[in-house]
Coordinates of C-alpha atoms in Angstrom, one line a residue:
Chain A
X1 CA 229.1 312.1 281.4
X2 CA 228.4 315.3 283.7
X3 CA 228.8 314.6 287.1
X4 CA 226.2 316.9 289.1
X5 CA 226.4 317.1 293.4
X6 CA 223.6 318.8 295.3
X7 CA 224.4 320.0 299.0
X8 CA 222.6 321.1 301.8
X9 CA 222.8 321.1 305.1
X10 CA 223.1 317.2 306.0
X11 CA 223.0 316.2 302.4
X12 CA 219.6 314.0 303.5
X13 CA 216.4 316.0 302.7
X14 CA 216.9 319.2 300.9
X15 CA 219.4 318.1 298.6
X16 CA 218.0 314.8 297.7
X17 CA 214.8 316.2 296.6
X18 CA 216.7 319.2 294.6
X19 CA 218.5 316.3 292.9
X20 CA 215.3 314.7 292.0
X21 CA 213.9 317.8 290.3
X22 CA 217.5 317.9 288.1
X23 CA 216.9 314.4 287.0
X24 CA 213.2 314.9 285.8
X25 CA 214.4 318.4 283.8
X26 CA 217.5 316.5 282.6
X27 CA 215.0 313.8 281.2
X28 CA 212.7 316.9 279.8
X29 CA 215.5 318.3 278.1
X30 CA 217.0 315.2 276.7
X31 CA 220.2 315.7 278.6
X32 CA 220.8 311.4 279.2
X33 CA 224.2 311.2 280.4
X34 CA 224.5 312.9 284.0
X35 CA 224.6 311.3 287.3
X36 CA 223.0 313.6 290.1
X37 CA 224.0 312.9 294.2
X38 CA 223.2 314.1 297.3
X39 CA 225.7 315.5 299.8
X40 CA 226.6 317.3 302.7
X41 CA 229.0 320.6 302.7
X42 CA 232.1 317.8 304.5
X43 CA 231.3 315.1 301.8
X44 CA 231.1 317.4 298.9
X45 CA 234.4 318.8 299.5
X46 CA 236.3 315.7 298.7
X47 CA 233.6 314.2 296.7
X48 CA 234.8 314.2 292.8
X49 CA 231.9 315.9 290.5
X50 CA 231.8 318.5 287.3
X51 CA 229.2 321.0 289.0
X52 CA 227.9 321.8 292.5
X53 CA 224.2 322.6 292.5
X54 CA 222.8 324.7 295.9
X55 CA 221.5 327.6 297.2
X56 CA 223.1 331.0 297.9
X57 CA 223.9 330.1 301.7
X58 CA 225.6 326.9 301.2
X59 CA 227.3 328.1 297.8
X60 CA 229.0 331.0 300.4
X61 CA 230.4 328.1 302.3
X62 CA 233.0 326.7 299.4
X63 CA 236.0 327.6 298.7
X64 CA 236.4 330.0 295.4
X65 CA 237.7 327.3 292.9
X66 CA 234.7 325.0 293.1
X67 CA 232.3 324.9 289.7
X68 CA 229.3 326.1 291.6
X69 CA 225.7 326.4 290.1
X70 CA 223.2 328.4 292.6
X71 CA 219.9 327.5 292.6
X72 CA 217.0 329.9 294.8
X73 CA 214.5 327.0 295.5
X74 CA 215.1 323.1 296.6
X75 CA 211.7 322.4 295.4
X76 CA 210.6 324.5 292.4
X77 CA 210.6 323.0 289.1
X78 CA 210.4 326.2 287.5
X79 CA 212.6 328.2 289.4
X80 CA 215.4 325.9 289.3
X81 CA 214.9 325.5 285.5
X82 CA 215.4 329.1 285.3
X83 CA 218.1 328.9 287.4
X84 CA 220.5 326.0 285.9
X85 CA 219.3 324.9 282.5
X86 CA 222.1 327.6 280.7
X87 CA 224.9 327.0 282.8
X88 CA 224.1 323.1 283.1
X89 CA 224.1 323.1 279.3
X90 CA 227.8 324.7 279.5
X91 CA 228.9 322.4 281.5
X92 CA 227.5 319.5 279.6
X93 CA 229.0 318.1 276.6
X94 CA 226.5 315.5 275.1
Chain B
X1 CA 217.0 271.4 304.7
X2 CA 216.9 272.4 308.8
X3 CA 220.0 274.7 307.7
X4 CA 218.3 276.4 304.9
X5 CA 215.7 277.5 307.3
X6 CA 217.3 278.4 309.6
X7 CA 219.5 280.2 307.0
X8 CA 216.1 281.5 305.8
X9 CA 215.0 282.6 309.5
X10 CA 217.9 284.5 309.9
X11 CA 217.8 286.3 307.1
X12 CA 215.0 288.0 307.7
X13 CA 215.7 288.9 311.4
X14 CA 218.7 291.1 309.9
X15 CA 217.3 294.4 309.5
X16 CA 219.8 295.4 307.1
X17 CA 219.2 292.3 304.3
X18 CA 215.3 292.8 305.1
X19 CA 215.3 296.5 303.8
X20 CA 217.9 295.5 300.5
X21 CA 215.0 293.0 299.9
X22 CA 212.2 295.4 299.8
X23 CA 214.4 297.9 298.2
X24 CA 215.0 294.8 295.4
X25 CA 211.1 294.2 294.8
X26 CA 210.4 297.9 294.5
X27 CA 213.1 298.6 292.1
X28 CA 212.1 295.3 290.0
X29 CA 208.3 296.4 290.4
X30 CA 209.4 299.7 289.0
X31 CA 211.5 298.4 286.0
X32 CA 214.8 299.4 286.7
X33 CA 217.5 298.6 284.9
X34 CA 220.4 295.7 286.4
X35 CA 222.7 298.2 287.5
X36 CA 220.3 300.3 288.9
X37 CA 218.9 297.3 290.9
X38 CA 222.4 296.4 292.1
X39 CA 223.3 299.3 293.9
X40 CA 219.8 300.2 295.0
X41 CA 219.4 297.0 296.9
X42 CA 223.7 297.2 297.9
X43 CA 223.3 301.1 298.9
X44 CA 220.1 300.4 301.8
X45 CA 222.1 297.2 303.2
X46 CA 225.5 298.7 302.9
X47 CA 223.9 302.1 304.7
X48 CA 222.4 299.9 307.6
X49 CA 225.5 298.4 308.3
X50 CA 227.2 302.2 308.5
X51 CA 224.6 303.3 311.0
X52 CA 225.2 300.4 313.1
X53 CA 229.1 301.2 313.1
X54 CA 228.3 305.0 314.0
X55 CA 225.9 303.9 316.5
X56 CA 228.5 302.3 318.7
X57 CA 230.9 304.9 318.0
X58 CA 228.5 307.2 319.7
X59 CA 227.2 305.1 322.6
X60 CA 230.8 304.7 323.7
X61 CA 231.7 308.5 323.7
X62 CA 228.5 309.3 325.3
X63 CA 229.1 306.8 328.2
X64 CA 231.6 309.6 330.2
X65 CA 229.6 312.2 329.5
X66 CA 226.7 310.6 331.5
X67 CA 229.4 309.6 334.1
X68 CA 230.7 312.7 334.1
X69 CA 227.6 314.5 334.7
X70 CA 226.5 312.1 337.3
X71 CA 229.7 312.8 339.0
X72 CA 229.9 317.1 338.9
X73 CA 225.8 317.3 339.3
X74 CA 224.1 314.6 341.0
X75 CA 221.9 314.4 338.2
X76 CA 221.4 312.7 334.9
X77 CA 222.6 314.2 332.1
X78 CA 221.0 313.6 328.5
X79 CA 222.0 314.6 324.9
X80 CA 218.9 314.9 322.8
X81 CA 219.8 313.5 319.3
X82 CA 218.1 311.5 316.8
X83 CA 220.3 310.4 315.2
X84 CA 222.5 308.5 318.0
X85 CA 219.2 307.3 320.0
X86 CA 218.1 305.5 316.8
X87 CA 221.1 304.4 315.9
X88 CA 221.6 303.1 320.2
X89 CA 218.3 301.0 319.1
X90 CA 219.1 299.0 316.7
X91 CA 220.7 296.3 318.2
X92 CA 217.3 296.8 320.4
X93 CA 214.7 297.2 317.6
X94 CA 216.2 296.7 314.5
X95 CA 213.8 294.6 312.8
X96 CA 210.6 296.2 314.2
X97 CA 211.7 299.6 312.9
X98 CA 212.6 298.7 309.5
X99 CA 209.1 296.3 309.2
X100 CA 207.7 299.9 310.6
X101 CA 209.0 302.1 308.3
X102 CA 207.9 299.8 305.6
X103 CA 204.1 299.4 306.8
X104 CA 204.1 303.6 307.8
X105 CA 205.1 304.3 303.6
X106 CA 202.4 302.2 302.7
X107 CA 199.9 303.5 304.5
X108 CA 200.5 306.7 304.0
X109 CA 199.9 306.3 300.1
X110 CA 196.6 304.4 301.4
X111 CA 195.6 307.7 303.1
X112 CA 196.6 310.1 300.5
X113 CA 194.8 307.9 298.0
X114 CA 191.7 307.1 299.7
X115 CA 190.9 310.3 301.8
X116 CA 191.8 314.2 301.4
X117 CA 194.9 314.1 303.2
X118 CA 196.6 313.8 299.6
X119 CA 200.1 314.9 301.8
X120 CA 203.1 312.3 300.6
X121 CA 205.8 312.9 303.5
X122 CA 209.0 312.6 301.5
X123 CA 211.5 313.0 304.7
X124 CA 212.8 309.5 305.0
X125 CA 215.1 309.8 307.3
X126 CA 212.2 311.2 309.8
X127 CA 210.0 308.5 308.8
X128 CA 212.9 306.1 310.2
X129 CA 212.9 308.0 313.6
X130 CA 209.6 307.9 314.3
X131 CA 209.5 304.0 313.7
X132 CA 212.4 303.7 315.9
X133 CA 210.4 305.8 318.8
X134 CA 206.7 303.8 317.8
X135 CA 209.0 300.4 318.1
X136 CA 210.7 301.3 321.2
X137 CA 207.5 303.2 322.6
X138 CA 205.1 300.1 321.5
X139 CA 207.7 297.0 322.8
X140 CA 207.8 299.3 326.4
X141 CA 203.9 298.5 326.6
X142 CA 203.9 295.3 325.6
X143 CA 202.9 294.7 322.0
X144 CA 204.7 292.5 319.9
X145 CA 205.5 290.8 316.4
X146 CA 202.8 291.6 313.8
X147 CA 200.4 293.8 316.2
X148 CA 203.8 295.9 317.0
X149 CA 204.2 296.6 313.7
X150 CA 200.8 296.9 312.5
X151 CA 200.1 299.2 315.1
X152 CA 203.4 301.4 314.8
X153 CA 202.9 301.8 311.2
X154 CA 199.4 302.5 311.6
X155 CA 200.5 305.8 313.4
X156 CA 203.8 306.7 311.3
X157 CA 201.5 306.3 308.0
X158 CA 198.9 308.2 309.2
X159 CA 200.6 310.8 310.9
X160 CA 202.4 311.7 308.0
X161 CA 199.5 312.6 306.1
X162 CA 198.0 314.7 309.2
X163 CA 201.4 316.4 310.4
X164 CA 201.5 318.5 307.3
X165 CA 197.7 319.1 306.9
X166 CA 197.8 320.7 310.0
X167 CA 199.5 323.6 309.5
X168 CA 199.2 323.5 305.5
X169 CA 197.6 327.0 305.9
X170 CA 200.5 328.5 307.6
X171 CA 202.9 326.7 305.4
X172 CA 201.4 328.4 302.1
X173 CA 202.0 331.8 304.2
X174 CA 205.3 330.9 304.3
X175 CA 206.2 329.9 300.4
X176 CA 203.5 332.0 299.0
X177 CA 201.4 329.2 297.8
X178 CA 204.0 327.3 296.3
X179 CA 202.6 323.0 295.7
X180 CA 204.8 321.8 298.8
X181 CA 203.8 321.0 302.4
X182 CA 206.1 321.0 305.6
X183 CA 207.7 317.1 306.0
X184 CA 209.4 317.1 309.3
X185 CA 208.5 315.9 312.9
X186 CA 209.4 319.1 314.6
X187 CA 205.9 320.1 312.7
X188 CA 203.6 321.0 315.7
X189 CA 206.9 323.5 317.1
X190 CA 206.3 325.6 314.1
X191 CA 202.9 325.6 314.0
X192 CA 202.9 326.3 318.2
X193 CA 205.4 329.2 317.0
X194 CA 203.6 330.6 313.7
X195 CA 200.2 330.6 316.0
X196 CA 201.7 332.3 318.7
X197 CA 203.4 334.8 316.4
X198 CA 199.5 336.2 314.8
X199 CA 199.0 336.9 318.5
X200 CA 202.4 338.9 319.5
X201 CA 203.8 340.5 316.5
X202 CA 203.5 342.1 313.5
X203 CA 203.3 340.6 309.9
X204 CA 204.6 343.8 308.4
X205 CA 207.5 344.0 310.6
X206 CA 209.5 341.3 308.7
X207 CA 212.9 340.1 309.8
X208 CA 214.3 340.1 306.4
X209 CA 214.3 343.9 306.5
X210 CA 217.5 342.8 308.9
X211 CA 220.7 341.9 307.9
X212 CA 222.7 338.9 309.3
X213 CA 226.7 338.9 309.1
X214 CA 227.8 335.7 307.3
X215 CA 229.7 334.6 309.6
X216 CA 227.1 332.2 311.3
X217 CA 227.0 330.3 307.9
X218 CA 229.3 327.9 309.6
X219 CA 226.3 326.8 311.1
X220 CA 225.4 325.0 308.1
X221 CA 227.7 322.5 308.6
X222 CA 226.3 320.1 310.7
X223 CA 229.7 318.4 311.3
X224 CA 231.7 321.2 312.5
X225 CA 228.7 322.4 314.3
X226 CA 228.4 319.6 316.5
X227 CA 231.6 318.9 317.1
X228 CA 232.3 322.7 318.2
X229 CA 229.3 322.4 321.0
X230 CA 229.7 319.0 322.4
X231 CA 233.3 319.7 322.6
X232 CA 232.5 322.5 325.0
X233 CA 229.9 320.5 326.7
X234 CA 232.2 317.6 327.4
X235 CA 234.9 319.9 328.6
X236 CA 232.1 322.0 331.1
X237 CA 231.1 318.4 332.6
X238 CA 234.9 317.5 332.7
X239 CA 235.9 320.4 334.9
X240 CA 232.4 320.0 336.9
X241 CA 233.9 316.5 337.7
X242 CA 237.0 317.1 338.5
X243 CA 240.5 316.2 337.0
X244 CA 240.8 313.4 339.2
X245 CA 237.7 312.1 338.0
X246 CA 238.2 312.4 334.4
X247 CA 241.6 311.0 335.0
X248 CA 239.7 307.3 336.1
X249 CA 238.3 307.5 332.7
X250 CA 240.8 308.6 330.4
X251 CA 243.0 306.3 330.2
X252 CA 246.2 307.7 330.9
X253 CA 245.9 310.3 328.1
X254 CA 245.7 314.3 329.5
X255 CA 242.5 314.8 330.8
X256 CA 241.6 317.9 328.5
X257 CA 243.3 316.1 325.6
X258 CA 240.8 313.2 326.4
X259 CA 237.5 315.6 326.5
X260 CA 238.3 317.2 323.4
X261 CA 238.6 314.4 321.4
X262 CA 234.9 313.1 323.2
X263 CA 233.2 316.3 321.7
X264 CA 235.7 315.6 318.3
X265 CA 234.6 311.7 318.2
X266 CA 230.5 312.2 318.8
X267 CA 230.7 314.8 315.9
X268 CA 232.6 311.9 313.6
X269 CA 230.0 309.9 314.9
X270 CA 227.2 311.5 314.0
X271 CA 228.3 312.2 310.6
X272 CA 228.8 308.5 309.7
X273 CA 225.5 307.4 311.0
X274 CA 223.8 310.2 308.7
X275 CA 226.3 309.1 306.1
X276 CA 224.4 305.7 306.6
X277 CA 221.0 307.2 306.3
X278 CA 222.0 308.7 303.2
X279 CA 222.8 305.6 301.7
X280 CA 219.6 303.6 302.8
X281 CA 217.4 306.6 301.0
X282 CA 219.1 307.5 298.3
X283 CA 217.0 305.4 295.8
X284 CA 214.7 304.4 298.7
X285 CA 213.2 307.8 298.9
X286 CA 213.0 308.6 294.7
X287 CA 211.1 305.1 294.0
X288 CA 208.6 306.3 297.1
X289 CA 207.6 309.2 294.9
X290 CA 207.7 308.2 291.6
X291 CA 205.1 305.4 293.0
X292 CA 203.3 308.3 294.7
X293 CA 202.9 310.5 291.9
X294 CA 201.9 307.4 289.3
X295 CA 198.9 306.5 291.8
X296 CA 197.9 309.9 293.4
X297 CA 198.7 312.5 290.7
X298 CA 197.0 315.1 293.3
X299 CA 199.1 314.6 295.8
X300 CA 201.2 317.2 297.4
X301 CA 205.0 316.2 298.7
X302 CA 205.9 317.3 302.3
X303 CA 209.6 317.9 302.2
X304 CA 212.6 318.7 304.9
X305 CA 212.5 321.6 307.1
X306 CA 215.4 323.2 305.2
X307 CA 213.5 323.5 301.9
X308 CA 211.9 326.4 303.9
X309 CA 215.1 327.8 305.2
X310 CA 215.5 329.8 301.6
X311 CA 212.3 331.9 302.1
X312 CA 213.2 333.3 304.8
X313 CA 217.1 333.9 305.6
X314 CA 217.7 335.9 308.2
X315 CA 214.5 334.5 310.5
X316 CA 216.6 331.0 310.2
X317 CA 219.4 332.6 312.3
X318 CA 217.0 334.4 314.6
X319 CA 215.4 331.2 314.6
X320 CA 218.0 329.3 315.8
X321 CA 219.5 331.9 318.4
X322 CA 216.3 331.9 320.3
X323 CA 216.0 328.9 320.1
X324 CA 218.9 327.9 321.9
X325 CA 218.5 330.2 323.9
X326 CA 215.2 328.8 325.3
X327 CA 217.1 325.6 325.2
X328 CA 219.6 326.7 327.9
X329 CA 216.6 328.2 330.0
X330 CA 215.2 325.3 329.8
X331 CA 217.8 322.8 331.1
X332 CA 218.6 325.2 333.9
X333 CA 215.3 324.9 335.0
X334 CA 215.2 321.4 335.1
X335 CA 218.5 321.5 335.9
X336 CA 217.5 323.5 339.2
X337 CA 214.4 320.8 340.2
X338 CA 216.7 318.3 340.3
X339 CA 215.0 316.3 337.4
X340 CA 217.3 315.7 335.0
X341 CA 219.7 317.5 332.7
X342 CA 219.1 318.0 329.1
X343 CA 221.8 319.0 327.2
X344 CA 221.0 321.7 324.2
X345 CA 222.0 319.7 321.0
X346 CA 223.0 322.1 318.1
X347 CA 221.4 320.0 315.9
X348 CA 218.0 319.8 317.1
X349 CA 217.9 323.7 317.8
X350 CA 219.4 324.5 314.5
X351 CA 217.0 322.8 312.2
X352 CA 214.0 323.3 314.4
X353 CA 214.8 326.4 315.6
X354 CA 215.5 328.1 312.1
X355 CA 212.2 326.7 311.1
X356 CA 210.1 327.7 314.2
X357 CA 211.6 331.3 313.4
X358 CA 210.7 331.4 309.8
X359 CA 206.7 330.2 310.6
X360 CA 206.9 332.6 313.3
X361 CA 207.9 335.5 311.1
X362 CA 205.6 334.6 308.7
X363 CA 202.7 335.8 311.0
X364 CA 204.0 337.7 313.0
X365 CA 207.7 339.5 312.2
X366 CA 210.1 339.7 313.9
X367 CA 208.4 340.1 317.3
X368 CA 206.5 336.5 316.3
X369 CA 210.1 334.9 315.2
X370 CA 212.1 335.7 318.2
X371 CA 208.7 334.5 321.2
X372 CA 207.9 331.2 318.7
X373 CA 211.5 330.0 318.5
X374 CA 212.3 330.4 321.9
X375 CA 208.9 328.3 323.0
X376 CA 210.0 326.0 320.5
X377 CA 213.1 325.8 322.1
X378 CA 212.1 325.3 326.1
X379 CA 210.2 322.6 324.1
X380 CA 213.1 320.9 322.8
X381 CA 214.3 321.0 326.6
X382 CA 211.4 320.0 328.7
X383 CA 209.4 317.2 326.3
X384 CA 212.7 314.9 325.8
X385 CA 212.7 315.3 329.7
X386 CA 209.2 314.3 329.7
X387 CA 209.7 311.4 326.9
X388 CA 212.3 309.3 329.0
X389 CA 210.5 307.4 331.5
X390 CA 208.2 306.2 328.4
X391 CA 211.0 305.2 326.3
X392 CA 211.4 301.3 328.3
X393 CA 215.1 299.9 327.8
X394 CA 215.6 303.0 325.3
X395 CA 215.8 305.2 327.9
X396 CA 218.9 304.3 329.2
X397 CA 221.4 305.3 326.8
X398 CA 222.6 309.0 328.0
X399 CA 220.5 310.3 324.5
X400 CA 216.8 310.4 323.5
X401 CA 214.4 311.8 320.7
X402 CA 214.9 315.9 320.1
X403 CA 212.5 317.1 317.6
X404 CA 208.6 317.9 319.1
X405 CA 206.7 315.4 317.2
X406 CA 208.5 312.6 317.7
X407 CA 208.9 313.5 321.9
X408 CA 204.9 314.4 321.9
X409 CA 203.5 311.2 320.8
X410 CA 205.6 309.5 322.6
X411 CA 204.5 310.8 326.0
X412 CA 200.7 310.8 325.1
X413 CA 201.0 307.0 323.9
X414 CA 202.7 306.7 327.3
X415 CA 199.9 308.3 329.3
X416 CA 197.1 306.2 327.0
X417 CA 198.5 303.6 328.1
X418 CA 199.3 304.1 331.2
X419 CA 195.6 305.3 331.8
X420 CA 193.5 303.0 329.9
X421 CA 196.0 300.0 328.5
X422 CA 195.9 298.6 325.2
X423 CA 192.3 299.3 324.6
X424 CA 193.4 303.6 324.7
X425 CA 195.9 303.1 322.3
X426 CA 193.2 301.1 319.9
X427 CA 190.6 303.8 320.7
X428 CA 193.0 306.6 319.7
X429 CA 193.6 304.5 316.3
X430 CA 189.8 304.8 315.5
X431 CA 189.8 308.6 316.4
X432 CA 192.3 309.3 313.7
X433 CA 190.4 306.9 311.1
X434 CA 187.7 309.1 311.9
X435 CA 189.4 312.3 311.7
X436 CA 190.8 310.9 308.4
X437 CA 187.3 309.9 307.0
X438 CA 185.3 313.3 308.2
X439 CA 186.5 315.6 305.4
X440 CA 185.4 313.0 302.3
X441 CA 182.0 314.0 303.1
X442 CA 182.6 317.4 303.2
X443 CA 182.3 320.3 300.8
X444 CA 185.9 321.9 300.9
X445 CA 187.6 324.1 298.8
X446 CA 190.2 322.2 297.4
X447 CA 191.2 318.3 296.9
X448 CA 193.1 318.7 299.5
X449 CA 192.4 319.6 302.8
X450 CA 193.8 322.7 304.4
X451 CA 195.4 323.4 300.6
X452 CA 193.5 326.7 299.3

């Protein structure tokens, strides 16, 4: 089970539809056991998970030791395909 | 049999049970599996109740800032926040603004369906504001029941479709034609600021040329954020008062002690009532598309005002300087005609103001971030101003709508209505069923209007 948290700002918008886009490549790529949440910067700090998924700004905001995934776009299916797929896969272990 | 009724009757006057029902239906219609049911239909009702909590939280540290104000200025003193005013109108309009929200989704897959305005507004926790302001807005002027509703989500339906059609042509300027449209209810600010940038500035100009020390990326942290600036706020309107003042209020406890653990408390406030919101959309808002791309494959999502903030970096923190900037100018001037005094919220200008800046820039560089953001942020000072007297028993709770949508329809559904009665608020429903129809019978570009 690969536990995935995407952040942004209040962890509403953004985030929510970036973790929508991971669940529909997940389901492309036959990647079946992850759970992807939502989160803001606050919740994700406590918040247990494998991987952080955000963008370069809000990646700046954590401390070093967090497993961190930066994506350029919230929306882009393509982009954050390009972005994640690899290191998702490295993270994932079937 | 009387108590099942009335058990029944109940039941669906608790806002909170009424949305885990439709959450239930939709997830059942969708073919979910049991445990995805189960804490789709828990999360919404568990999330209502949060808000709730956080909403009294908040009305009860706002309560000595508005005395305090009152006290040191003479005036009224009013935090624009959307988060606290719709979570201060719940115990008010609970019921409406849930039945609301519920008729606004559905018709705005109606519209996108049926007519070119194929724009799915996927910014749920907007959608919830502006039925809380339609409700409160509506119930001042007299509507009720089912014509309150039907009528509220007439405009929240519709104007989700039309709030991102508007300015799609700027918005493709922006993300170089990427398929997304802007889904937030500050929309006409960045269209006011990315029109008024093609007539001051220079496109080639660009403020990413500029570099922006990193050490405002606190800012992105909407908890620490807020609690830093309303802190100072409540401690300004402390000493304005007077320690002997604050002293009546506090308890007992040191009167600076007391005012920074106001400006602490609002923050913790505000987070759990967005905490809340998270909850209620967390499946809410994914079920809304899947259903909106099975039945309008065309369709193009309108998503949050921070989706934008990555094209465009360093015109987010211009953004939200002038912003804020045009904020403060804009509560000393009504500060100065005695009106009333609206309080800068960080929120509001950061969000907003980032965004104004980055439509701004995208016509018109840097010159066209810097003049649209700060527009956009006298704005966010003098319409919430302007918004009040409209708002009925809303409008007495020390905080009111930000963002310029929300604060615009507001006050021209007030003046309607104050003009012509109920028969202006039906006439301007049948202008935008016009306005919705026209393009069908046009030739245009594109599916979708304003998309090419």
């Amino acid at each position: 089970m690969l536990r995935i948290l995407t952040v942004c700002g209040n962890g509403i918008g953004s985030s929510l539809m970036l973790a929508m886009k991971i669940e529909e490549l997940c389901r492309e790529e036959g990647i079946n056991n992850v759970s992807v949440e939502s989160s803001d910067l606050n919740g994700a700090l406590s918040k247990e998970a494998d991987v952080i998924i955000t963008v370069k700004e809000i990646a700046e905001q954590f401390p070093k030791n967090k497993k961190i995934i930066v994506t350029r776009s919230y929306t882009n299916k393509k982009k954050i395909k390009e972005d994640i797929l690899e290191s998702m896969k490295k993270y994932y272990k079937g | 049999m009387k108590e099942i009724l009335i058990f029944l009757r109940d039941i669906l006057s608790q806002p909170a049970i009424l949305l885990g029902i439709v959450s239930f239906v939709g997830l059942t219609a969708l073919r979910k599996p049991r445990h995805k049911i189960l804490i789709g239909t828990l999360g919404p009702i568990l999330g209502y109740i949060m808000l709730g909590v956080g909403a009294e939280f908040i009305v009860m540290n706002l309560e000595p800032l508005g005395k305090m104000i009152e006290k040191g200025f003479n005036i009224k003193g009013v935090v624009p926040n959307n988060e606290a005013v719709v979570a201060a109108a719940q115990n008010l309009l609970g019921k409406e603004t849930m039945l609301i929200l519920v008729v606004g989704l559905f018709i705005n897959l109606m519209v996108a369906k049926f007519t070119k305005y194929k724009y799915i507004f996927l910014t749920g926790h907007h959608s919830f504001y502006m039925a809380c302001l339609l409700s409160a807005v509506l119930g001042a002027m007299g509507f009720s029941n089912i014509l309150l509703i039907f009528i509220g989500g007439f405009f929240l339906g519709t104007w989700s479709a039309i709030s991102p059609a508007i300015g799609q042509k700027y918005t493709l300027k922006v993300t170089d034609g990427e398929e997304i449209a802007m889904g937030h209810f500050g929309s006409l600010g960045y269209y006011i600021s990315a029109w008024i940038g093609k007539k001051v500035g220079d496109v080639e100009n660009t403020t990413e040329n500029m570099k922006i020390p990193e050490k405002w990326g606190f800012l992105r942290n909407t908890t620490i954020a807020t609690a830093i600036t309303m802190t100072m706020f409540y401690l300004i309107a402390g000493i304005v008062a007077g320690n002997t003042y604050v002293e009546t209020l506090s308890n007992g406890i040191s009167p600076y002690l007391y005012l920074i653990m106001l400006g602490l408390k609002f923050s913790v406030g505000v987070a759990i009532v967005y905490n809340g919101v998270r909850m209620i959309l967390a499946d809410l808002i994914p079920a809304f598309q899947g259903i909106a791309t099975k039945i309008i494959p065309d369709s193009i999502p309108a998503v949050d005002c921070a989706v934008f903030f990555t094209f465009a970096q360093t015109a987010v923190i211009i953004g939200f300087i002038f912003s804020f900037i045009g904020g403060i100018v804009g509560m000393l001037i009504l500060g100065i005609s005695g009106g009333i005094l609206i309080i800068p919220g960080l929120v509001p200008h950061f969000f907003c103001g980032a965004t104004a800046g980055i439509y701004g820039n995208s016509t018109g560089g840097k010159r066209g971030a810097v003049i649209g953001s700060f527009v956009n942020g006298l704005l966010l000072s003098f319409l919430p101003a302007a918004l009040l007297p409209v708002l009925g028993k809303l409008g007495f709770v020390n905080t009111t709508f930000g963002d310029v949508d929300f604060t615009l329809i507001g006050i021209l559904l007030g003046m309607v209505n104050s003009f012509s009665g109920h028969s202006g608020i039906y006439l301007i429903m049948i202008i935008i069923t016009i306005v919705l129809i026209i393009p069908n019978f046009l030739k245009i570009k594109s599916k979708v209007i304003n998309n090419s």
